[in-house]
mmCIF file of C-alpha atoms in Angstrom:
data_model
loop_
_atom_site.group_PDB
_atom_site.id
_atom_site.type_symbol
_atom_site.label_atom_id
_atom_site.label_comp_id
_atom_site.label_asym_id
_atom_site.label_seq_id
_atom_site.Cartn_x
_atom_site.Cartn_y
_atom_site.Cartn_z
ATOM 1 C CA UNK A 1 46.221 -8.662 -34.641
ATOM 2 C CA UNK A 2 44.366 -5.485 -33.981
ATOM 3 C CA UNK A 3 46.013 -3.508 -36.596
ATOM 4 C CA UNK A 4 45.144 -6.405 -39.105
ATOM 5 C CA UNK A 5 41.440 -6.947 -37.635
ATOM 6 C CA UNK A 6 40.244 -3.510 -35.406
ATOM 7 C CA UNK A 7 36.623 -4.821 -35.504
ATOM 8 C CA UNK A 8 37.098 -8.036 -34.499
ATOM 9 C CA UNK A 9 38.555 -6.473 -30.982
ATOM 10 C CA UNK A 10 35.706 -3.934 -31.053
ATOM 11 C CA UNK A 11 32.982 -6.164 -31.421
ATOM 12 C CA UNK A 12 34.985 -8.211 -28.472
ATOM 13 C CA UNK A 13 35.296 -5.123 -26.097
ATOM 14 C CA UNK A 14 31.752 -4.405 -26.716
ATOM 15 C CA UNK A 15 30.403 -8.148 -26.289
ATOM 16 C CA UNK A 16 32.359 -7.807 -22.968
ATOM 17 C CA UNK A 17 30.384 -4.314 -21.508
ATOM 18 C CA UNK A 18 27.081 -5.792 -22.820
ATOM 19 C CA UNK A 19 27.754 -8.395 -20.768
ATOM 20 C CA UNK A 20 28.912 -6.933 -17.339
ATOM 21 C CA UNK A 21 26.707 -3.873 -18.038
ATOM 22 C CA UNK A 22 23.979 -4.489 -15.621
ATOM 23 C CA UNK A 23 26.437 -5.218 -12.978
ATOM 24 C CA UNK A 24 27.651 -1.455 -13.363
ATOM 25 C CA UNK A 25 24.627 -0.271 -13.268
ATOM 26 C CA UNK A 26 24.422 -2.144 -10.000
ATOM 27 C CA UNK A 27 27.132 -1.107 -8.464
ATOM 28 C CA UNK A 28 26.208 2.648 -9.218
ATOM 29 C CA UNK A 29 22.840 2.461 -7.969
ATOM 30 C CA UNK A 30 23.510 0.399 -5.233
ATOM 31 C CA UNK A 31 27.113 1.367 -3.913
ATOM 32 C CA UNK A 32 27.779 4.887 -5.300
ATOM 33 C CA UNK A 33 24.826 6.449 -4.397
ATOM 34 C CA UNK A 34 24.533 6.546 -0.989
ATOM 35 C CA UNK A 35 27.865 8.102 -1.039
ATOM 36 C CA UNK A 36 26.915 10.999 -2.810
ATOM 37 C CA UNK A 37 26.581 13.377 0.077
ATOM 38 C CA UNK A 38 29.963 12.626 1.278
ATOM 39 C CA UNK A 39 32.666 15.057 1.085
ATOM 40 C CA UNK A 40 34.446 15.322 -2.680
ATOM 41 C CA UNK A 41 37.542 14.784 0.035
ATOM 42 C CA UNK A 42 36.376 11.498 1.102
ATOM 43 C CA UNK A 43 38.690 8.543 0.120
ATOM 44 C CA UNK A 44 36.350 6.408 -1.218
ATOM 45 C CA UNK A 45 34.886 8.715 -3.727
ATOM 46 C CA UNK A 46 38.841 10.157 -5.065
ATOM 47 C CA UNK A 47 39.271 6.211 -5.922
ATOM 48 C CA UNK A 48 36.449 5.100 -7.086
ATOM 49 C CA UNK A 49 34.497 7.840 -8.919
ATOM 50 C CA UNK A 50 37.048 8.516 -11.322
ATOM 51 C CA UNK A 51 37.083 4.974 -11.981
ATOM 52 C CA UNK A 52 33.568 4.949 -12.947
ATOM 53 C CA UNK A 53 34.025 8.083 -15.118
ATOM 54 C CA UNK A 54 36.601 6.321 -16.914
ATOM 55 C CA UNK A 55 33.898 2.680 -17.009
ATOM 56 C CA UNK A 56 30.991 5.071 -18.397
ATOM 57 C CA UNK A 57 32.925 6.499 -20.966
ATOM 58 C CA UNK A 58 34.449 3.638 -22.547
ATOM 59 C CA UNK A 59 31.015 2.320 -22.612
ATOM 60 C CA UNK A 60 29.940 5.648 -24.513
ATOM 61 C CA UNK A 61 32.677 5.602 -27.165
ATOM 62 C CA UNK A 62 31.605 1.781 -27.870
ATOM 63 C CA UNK A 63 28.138 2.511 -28.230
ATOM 64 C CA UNK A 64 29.284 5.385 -30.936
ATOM 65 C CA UNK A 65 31.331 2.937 -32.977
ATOM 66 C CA UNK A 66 30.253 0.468 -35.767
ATOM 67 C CA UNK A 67 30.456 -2.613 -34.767
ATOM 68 C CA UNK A 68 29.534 -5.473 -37.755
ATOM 69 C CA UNK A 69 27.993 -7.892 -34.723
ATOM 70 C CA UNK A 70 24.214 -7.237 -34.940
ATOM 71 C CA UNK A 71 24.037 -6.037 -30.684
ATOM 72 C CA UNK A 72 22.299 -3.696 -28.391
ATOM 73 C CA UNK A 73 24.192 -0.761 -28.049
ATOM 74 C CA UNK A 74 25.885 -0.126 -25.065
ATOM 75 C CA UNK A 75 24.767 2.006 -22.018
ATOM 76 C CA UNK A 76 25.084 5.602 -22.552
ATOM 77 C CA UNK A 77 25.795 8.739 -20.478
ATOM 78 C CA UNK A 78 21.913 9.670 -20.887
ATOM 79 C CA UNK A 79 21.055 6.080 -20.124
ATOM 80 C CA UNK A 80 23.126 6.416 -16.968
ATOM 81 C CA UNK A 81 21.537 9.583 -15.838
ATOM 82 C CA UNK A 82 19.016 8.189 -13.479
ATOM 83 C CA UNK A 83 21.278 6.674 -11.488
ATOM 84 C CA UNK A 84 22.992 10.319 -10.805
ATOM 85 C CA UNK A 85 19.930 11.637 -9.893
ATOM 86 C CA UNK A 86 17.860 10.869 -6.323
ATOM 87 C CA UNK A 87 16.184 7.174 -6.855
ATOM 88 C CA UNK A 88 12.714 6.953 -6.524
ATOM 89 C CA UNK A 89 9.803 4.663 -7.127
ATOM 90 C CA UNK A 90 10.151 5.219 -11.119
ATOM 91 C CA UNK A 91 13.931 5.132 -11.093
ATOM 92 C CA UNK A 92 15.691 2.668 -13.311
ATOM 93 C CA UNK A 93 16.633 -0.898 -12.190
ATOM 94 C CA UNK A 94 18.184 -3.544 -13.798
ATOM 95 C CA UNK A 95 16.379 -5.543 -16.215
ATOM 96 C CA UNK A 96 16.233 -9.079 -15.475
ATOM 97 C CA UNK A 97 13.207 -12.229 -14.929
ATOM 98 C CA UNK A 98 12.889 -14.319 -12.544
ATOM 99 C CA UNK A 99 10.222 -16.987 -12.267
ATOM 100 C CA UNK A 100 9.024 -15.939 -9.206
ATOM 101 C CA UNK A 101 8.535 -12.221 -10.579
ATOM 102 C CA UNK A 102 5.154 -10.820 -11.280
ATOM 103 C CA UNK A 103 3.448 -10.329 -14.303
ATOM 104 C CA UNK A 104 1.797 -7.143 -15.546
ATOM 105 C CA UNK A 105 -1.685 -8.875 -14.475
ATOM 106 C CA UNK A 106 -0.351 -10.279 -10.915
ATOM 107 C CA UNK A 107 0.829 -6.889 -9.785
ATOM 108 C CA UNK A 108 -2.211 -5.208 -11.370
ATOM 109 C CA UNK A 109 -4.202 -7.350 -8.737
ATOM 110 C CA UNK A 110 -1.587 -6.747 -5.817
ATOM 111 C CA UNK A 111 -0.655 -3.339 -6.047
ATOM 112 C CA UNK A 112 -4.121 -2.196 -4.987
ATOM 113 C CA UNK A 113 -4.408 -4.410 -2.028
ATOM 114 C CA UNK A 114 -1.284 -3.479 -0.704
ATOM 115 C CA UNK A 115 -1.351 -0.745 1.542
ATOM 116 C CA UNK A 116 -1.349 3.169 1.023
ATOM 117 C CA UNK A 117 2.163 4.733 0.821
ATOM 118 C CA UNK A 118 2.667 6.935 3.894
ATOM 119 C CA UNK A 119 3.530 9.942 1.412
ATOM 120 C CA UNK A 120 -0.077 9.766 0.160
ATOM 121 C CA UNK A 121 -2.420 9.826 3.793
ATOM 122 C CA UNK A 122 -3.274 12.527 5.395
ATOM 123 C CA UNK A 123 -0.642 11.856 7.969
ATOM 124 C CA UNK A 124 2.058 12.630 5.198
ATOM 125 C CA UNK A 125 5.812 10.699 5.010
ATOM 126 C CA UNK A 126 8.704 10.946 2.578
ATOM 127 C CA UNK A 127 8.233 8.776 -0.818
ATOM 128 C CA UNK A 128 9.087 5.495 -0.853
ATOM 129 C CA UNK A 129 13.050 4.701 -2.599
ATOM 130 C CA UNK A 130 12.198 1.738 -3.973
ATOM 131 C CA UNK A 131 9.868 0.516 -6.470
ATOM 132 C CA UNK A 132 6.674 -1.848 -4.573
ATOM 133 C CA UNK A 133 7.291 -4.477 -7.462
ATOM 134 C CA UNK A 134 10.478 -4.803 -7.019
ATOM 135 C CA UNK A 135 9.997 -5.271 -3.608
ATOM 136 C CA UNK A 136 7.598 -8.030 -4.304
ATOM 137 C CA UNK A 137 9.810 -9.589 -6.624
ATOM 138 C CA UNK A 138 12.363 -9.699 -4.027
ATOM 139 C CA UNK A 139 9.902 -11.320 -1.464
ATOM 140 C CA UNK A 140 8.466 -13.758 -3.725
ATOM 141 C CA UNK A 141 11.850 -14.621 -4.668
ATOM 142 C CA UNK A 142 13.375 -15.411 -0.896
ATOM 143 C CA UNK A 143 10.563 -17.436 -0.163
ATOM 144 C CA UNK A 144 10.156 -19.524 -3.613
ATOM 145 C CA UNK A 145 14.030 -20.647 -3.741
ATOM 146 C CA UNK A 146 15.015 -20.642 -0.636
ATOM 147 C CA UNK A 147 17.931 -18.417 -0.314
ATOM 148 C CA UNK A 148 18.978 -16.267 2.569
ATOM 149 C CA UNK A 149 18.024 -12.873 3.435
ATOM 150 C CA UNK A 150 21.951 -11.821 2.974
ATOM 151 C CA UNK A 151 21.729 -14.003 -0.437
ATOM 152 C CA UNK A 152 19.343 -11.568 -2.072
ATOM 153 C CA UNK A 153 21.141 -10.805 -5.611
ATOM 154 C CA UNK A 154 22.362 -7.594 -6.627
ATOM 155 C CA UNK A 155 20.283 -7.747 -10.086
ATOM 156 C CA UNK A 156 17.150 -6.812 -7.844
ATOM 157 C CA UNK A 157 19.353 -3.675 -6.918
ATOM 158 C CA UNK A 158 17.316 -3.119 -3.231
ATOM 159 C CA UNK A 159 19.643 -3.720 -0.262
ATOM 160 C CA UNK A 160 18.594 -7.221 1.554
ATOM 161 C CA UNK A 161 17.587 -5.015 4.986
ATOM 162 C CA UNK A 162 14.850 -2.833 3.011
ATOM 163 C CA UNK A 163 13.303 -5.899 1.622
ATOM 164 C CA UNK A 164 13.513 -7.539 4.931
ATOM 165 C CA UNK A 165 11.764 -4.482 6.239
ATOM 166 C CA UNK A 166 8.779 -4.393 4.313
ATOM 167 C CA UNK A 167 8.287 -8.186 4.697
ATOM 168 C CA UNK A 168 8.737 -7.873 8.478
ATOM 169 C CA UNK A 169 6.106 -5.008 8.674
ATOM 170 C CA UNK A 170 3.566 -6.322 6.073
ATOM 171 C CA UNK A 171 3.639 -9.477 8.378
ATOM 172 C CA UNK A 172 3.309 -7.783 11.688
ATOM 173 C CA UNK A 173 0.377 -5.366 9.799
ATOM 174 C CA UNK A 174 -1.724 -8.199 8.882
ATOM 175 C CA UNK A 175 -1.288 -6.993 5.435
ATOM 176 C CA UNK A 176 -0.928 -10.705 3.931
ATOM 177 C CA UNK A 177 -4.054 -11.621 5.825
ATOM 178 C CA UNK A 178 -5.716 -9.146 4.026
ATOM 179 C CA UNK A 179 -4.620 -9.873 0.569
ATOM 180 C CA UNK A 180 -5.342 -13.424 0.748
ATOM 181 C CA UNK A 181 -8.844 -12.540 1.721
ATOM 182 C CA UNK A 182 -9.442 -10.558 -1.133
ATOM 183 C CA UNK A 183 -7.579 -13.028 -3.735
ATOM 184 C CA UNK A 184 -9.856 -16.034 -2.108
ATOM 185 C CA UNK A 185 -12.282 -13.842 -2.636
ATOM 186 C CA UNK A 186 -12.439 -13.341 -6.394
ATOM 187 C CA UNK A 187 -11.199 -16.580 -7.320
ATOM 188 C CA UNK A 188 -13.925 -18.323 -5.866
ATOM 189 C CA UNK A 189 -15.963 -15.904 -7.386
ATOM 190 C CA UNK A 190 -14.962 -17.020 -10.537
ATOM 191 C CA UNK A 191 -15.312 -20.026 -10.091
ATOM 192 C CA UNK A 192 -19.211 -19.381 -9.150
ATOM 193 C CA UNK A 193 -18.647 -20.070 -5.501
ATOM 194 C CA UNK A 194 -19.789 -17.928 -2.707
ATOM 195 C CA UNK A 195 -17.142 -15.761 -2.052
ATOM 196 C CA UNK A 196 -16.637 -16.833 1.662
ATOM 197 C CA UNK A 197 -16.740 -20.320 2.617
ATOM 198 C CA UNK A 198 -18.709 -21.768 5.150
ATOM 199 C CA UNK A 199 -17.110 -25.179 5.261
ATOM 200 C CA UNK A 200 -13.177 -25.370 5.864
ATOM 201 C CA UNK A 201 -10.869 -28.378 6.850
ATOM 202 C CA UNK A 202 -7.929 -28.095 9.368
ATOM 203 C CA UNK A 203 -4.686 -30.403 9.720
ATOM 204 C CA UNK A 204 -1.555 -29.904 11.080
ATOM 205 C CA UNK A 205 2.174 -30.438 9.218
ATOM 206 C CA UNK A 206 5.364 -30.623 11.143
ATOM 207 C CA UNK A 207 8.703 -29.704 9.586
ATOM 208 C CA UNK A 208 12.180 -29.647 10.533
ATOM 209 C CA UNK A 209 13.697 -26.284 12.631
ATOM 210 C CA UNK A 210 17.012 -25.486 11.268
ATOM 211 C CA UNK A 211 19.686 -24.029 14.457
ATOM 212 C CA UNK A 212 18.279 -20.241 13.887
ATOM 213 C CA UNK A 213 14.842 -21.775 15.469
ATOM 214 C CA UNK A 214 15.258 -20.805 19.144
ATOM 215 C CA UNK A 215 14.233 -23.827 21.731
ATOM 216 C CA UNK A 216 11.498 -21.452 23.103
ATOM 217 C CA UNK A 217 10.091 -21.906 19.433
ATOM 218 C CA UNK A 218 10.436 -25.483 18.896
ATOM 219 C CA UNK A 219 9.454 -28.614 19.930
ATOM 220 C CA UNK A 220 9.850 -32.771 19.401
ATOM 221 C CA UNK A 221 6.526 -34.331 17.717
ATOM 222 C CA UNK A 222 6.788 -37.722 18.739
ATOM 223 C CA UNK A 223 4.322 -39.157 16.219
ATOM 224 C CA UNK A 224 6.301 -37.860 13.459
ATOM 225 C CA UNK A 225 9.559 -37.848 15.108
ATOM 226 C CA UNK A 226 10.462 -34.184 13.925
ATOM 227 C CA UNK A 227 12.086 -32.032 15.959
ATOM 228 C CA UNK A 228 10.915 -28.328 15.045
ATOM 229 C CA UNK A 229 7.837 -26.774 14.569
ATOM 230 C CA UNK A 230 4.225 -27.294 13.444
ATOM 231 C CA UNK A 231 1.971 -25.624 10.936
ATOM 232 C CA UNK A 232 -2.121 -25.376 11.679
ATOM 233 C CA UNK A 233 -3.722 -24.793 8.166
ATOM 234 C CA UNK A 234 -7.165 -24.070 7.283
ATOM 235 C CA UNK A 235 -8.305 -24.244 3.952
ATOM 236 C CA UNK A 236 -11.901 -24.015 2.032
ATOM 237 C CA UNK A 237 -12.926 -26.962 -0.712
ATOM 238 C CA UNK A 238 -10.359 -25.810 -2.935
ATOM 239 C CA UNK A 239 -7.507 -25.838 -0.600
ATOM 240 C CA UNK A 240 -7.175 -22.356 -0.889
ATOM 241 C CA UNK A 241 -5.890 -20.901 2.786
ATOM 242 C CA UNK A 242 -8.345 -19.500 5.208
ATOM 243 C CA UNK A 243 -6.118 -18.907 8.123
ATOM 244 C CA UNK A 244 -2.918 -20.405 9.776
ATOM 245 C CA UNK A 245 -0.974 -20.860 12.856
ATOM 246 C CA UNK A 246 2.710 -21.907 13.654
ATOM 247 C CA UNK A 247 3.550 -23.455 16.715
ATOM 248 C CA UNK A 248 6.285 -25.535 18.213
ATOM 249 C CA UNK A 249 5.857 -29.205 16.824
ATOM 250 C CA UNK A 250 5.099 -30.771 20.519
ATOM 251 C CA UNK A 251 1.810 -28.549 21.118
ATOM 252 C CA UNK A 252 -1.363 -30.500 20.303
ATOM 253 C CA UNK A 253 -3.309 -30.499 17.297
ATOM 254 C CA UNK A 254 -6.481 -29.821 19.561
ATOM 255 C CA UNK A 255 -4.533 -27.024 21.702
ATOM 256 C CA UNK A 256 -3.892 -25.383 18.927
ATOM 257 C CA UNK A 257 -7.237 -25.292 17.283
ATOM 258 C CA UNK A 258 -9.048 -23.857 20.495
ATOM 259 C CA UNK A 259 -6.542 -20.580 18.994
ATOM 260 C CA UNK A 260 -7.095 -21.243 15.930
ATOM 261 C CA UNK A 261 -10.601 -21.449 16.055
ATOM 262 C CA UNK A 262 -11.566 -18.561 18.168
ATOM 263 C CA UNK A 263 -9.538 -16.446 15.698
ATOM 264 C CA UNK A 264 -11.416 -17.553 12.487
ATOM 265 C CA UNK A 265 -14.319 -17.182 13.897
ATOM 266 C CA UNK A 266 -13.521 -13.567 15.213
ATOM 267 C CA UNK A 267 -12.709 -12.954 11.631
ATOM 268 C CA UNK A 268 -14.980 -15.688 9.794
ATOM 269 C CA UNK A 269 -18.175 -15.779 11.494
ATOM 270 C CA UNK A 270 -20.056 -17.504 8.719
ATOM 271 C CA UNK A 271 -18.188 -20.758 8.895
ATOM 272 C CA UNK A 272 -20.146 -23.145 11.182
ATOM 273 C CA UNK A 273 -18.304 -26.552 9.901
ATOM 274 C CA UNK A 274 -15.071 -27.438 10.265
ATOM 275 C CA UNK A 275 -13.664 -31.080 8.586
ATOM 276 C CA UNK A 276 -10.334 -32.388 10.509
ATOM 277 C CA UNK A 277 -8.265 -36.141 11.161
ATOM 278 C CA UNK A 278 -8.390 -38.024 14.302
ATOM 279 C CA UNK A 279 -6.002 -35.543 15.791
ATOM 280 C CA UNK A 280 -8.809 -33.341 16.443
ATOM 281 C CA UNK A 281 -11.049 -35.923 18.081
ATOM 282 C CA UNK A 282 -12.802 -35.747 21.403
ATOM 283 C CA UNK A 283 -16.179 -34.665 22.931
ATOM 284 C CA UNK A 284 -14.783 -32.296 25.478
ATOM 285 C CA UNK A 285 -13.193 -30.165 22.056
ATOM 286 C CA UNK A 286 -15.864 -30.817 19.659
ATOM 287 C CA UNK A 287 -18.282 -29.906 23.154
ATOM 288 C CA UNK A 288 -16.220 -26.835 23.037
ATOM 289 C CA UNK A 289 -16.811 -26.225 19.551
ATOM 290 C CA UNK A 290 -20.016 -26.121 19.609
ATOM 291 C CA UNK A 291 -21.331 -24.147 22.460
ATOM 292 C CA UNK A 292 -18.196 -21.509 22.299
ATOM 293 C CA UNK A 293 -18.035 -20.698 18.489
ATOM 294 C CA UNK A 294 -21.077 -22.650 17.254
ATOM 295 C CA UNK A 295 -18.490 -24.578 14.852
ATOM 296 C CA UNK A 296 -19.127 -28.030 14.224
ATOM 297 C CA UNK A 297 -16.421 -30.610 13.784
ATOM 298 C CA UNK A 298 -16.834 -33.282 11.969
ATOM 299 C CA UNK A 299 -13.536 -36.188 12.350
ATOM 300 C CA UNK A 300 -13.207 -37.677 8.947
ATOM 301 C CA UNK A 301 -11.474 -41.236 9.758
ATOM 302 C CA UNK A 302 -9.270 -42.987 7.055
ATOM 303 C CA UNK A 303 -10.973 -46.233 6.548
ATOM 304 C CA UNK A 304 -10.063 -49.236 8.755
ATOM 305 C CA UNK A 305 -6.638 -51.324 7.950
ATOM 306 C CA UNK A 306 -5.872 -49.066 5.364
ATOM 307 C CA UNK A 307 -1.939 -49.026 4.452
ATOM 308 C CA UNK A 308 -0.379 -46.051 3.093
ATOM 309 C CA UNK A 309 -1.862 -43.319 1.446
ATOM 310 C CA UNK A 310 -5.489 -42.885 0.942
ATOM 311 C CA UNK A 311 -7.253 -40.232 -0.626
ATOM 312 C CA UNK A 312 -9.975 -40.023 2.328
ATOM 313 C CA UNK A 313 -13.209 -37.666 0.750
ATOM 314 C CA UNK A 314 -13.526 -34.288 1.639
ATOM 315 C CA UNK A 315 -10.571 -33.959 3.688
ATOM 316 C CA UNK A 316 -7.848 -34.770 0.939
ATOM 317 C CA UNK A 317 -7.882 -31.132 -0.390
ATOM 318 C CA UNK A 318 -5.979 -29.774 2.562
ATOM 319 C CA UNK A 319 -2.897 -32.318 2.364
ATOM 320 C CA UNK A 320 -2.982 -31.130 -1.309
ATOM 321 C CA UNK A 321 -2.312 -27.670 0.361
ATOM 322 C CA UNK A 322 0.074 -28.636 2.388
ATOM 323 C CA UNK A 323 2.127 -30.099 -0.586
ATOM 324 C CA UNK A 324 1.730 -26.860 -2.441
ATOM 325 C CA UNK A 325 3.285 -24.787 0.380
ATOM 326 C CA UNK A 326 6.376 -27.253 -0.018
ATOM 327 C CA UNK A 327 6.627 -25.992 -3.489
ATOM 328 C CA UNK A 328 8.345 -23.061 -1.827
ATOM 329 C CA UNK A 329 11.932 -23.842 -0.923
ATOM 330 C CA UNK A 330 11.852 -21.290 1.929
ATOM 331 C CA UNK A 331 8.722 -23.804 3.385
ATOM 332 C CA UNK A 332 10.498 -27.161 3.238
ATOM 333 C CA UNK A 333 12.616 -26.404 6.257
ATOM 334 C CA UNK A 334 11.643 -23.778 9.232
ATOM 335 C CA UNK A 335 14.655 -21.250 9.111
ATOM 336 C CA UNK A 336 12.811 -18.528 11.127
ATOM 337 C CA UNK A 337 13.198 -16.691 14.658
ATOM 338 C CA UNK A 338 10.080 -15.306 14.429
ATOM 339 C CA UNK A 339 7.035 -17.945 14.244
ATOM 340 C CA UNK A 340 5.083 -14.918 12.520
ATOM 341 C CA UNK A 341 8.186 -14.470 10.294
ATOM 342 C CA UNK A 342 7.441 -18.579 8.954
ATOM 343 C CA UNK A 343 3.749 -17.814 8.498
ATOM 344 C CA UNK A 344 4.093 -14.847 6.503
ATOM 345 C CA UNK A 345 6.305 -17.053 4.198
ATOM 346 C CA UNK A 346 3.482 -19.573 4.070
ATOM 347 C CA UNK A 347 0.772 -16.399 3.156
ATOM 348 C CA UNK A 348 3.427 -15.642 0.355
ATOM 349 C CA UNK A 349 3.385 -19.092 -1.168
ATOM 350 C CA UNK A 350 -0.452 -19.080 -1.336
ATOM 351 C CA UNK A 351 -0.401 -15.250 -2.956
ATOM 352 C CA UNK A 352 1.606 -16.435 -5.251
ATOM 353 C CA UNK A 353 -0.320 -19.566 -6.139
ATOM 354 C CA UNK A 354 -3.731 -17.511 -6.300
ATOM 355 C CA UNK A 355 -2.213 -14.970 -8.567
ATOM 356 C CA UNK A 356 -1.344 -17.429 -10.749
ATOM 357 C CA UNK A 357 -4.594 -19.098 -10.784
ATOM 358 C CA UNK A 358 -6.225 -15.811 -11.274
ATOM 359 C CA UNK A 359 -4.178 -14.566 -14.505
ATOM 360 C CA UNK A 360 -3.751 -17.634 -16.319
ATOM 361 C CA UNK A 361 -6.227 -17.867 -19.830
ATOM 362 C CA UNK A 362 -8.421 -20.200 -18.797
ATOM 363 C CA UNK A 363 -9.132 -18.400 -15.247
ATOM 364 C CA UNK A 364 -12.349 -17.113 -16.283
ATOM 365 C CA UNK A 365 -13.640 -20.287 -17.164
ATOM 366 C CA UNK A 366 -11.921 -23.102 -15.321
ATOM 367 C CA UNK A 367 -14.235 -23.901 -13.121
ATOM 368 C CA UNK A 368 -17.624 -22.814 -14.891
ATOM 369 C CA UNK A 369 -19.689 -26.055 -15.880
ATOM 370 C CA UNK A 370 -20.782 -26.455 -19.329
ATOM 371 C CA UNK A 371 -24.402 -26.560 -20.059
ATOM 372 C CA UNK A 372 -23.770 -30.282 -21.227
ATOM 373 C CA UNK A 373 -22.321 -31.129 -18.164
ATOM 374 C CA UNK A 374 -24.724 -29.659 -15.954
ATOM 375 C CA UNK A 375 -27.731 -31.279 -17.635
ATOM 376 C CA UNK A 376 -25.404 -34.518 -16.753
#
């Protein structure tokens, strides 16, 4: 058969390599490179790096024959070259999409709020290994679907601790805090608001702790009959967040908003009114409120012998929000140790969601009223 038919069994060979070829270029930058200080003595690299030799060349002899399938040619020794060489922020990865991965616009906005690399302050550092998109992408990706730090695929090409670095010390830097401020920011400035609310609404979502969730961490809310922990949002008119707090699901929704509340307004002093559910009831808290923080709160009530769900004015907007951080698989279940660890995932759901909003088409205009509309 391949006497009678050689190009049928080239075109196979090199179908085949096309189609495993980003998994060797995995494997190089991922496995053989950290290796490459090791003695030429060393076990590991007498079996495998001859290996590879023999991998890369086959791969250069079928890109240099004819093949009649119309295909990409295969990888060659100069396309190969980077991996040889020290990896660095502009060093080639493996090409691949995800949905979760930015777009040219998204990490146009983020790459400026993110903070200055440490080889580029006065202080001075070494130069980052890894690409910051890619490190984004690999964020964005744990917390949309859900998978485990240790599940991180190989096609990103970043080892599953770095990532889990640099979303561990983001956290811990208040760096999400600080993006979200600035993406709230210009959105609502596009959407001819003023660009810091003075009006938010708080409410409180429990959710199921999965075993990693340490019994210091969690609780038992026995309204909702969930054993785990509880998230505190606070969100503007557009259900945008403003701030957030994770506690065990037992504390009280008014416990929790005396810390809550002396934190925004620490860091929001212009918001004097504060919408919440019966939850946050009481004279001696809204009492507190008042004279402490000058915040008002105002209970909006669901209306009397209602059944089921009601879409109660100017309150509605932050169950809407609480919905959209379910949208993230990572947020539909507490897997955490750390309770800062679950609220950065939360931040990361609502970057996402405001990048989006901000690069679409019709972000420029969305919200502007029509002169039509306005006369109406």
């Amino acid at each position: 058969m391949l006497d009678d038919a050689p190009e049928v069994w080239i075109g196979y060979e090199r179908a085949f390599f096309e189609t495993v070829h980003h998994r060797v270029e995995n494997f190089i930058a991922g496995i053989l490179l950290p290796h490459q200080n090791k003695k030429p003595d060393d076990p590991y690299i007498r079996t495998v790096m001859p290996r590879m030799g023999a991998i890369e060349s086959t791969l250069h002899l079928l890109a240099s024959l004819e093949c009649p399938l119309e295909r990409q040619p295969a990888a060659t020794a100069r396309q190969l070259a980077p991996y040889r060489s020290r990896p660095g922020p502009s060093m080639l990865l493996p090409r691949y999409r995800c949905p979760s991965d930015t777009s040219d616009l998204e990490w146009a906005l983020l790459e400026r709020l993110l903070p200055t690399p440490a080889c580029q302050t006065p202080k001075g550092g070494a130069p980052e290994k890894w690409p910051r998109r890619r490190m984004v992408d690999a964020i964005r990706y744990i917390t949309d679907n859900g998978a485990k730090w240790r599940a991180l695929p190989a096609d990103f090409g970043i080892p599953w601790r770095t990532v889990f670095g640099y979303f561990a010390r983001w956290a811990k830097a208040d760096v999400l805090r600080h993006i979200l401020d600035q993406l709230r920011r210009r959105l609502r400035l596009n959407r001819r608001r003023c660009p810091w609310p003075v009006r938010v609404i708080v409410d409180s979502q429990s959710v199921k702790g999965a075993e990693s969730v340490s019994k210091a961490t969690r609780g038992y809310d026995a309204n909702k009959h969930i054993n785990g922990r509880k998230r505190h949002l606070l969100v503007d008119q557009d259900g945008l967040l403003v701030d957030l707090l994770v506690t065990p699901a037992d504390v009280q929704d008014r416990e929790a908003a005396r810390v809550l509340l002396t934190r925004l307004h620490a860091e929001h002093p212009e918001i004097v009114l504060v919408r919440a559910d019966n939850g946050y009831s009481g004279d001696e808290f809204s009492t507190w409120a008042q004279t402490a923080l000058g915040i008002t709160v105002k209970v909006v009530s669901r209306p009397k012998n209602a059944k089921g769900f009601v879409l109660v004015p100017k309150r509605w907007v932050v169950e809407r929000s609480n919905s959209w951080t379910m949208r993230a698989r990572r947020n539909a279940r507490d897997y955490e140790r750390l309770m800062s660890h679950a609220e950065a995932h939360v931040q990361w759901a609502f970057i996402t969601l405001t990048t989006c909003r901000l690069t679409r088409r019709n972000a420029q205009t969305e919200a502007v009223p029509t002169p039509s509309a306005a006369a109406a």
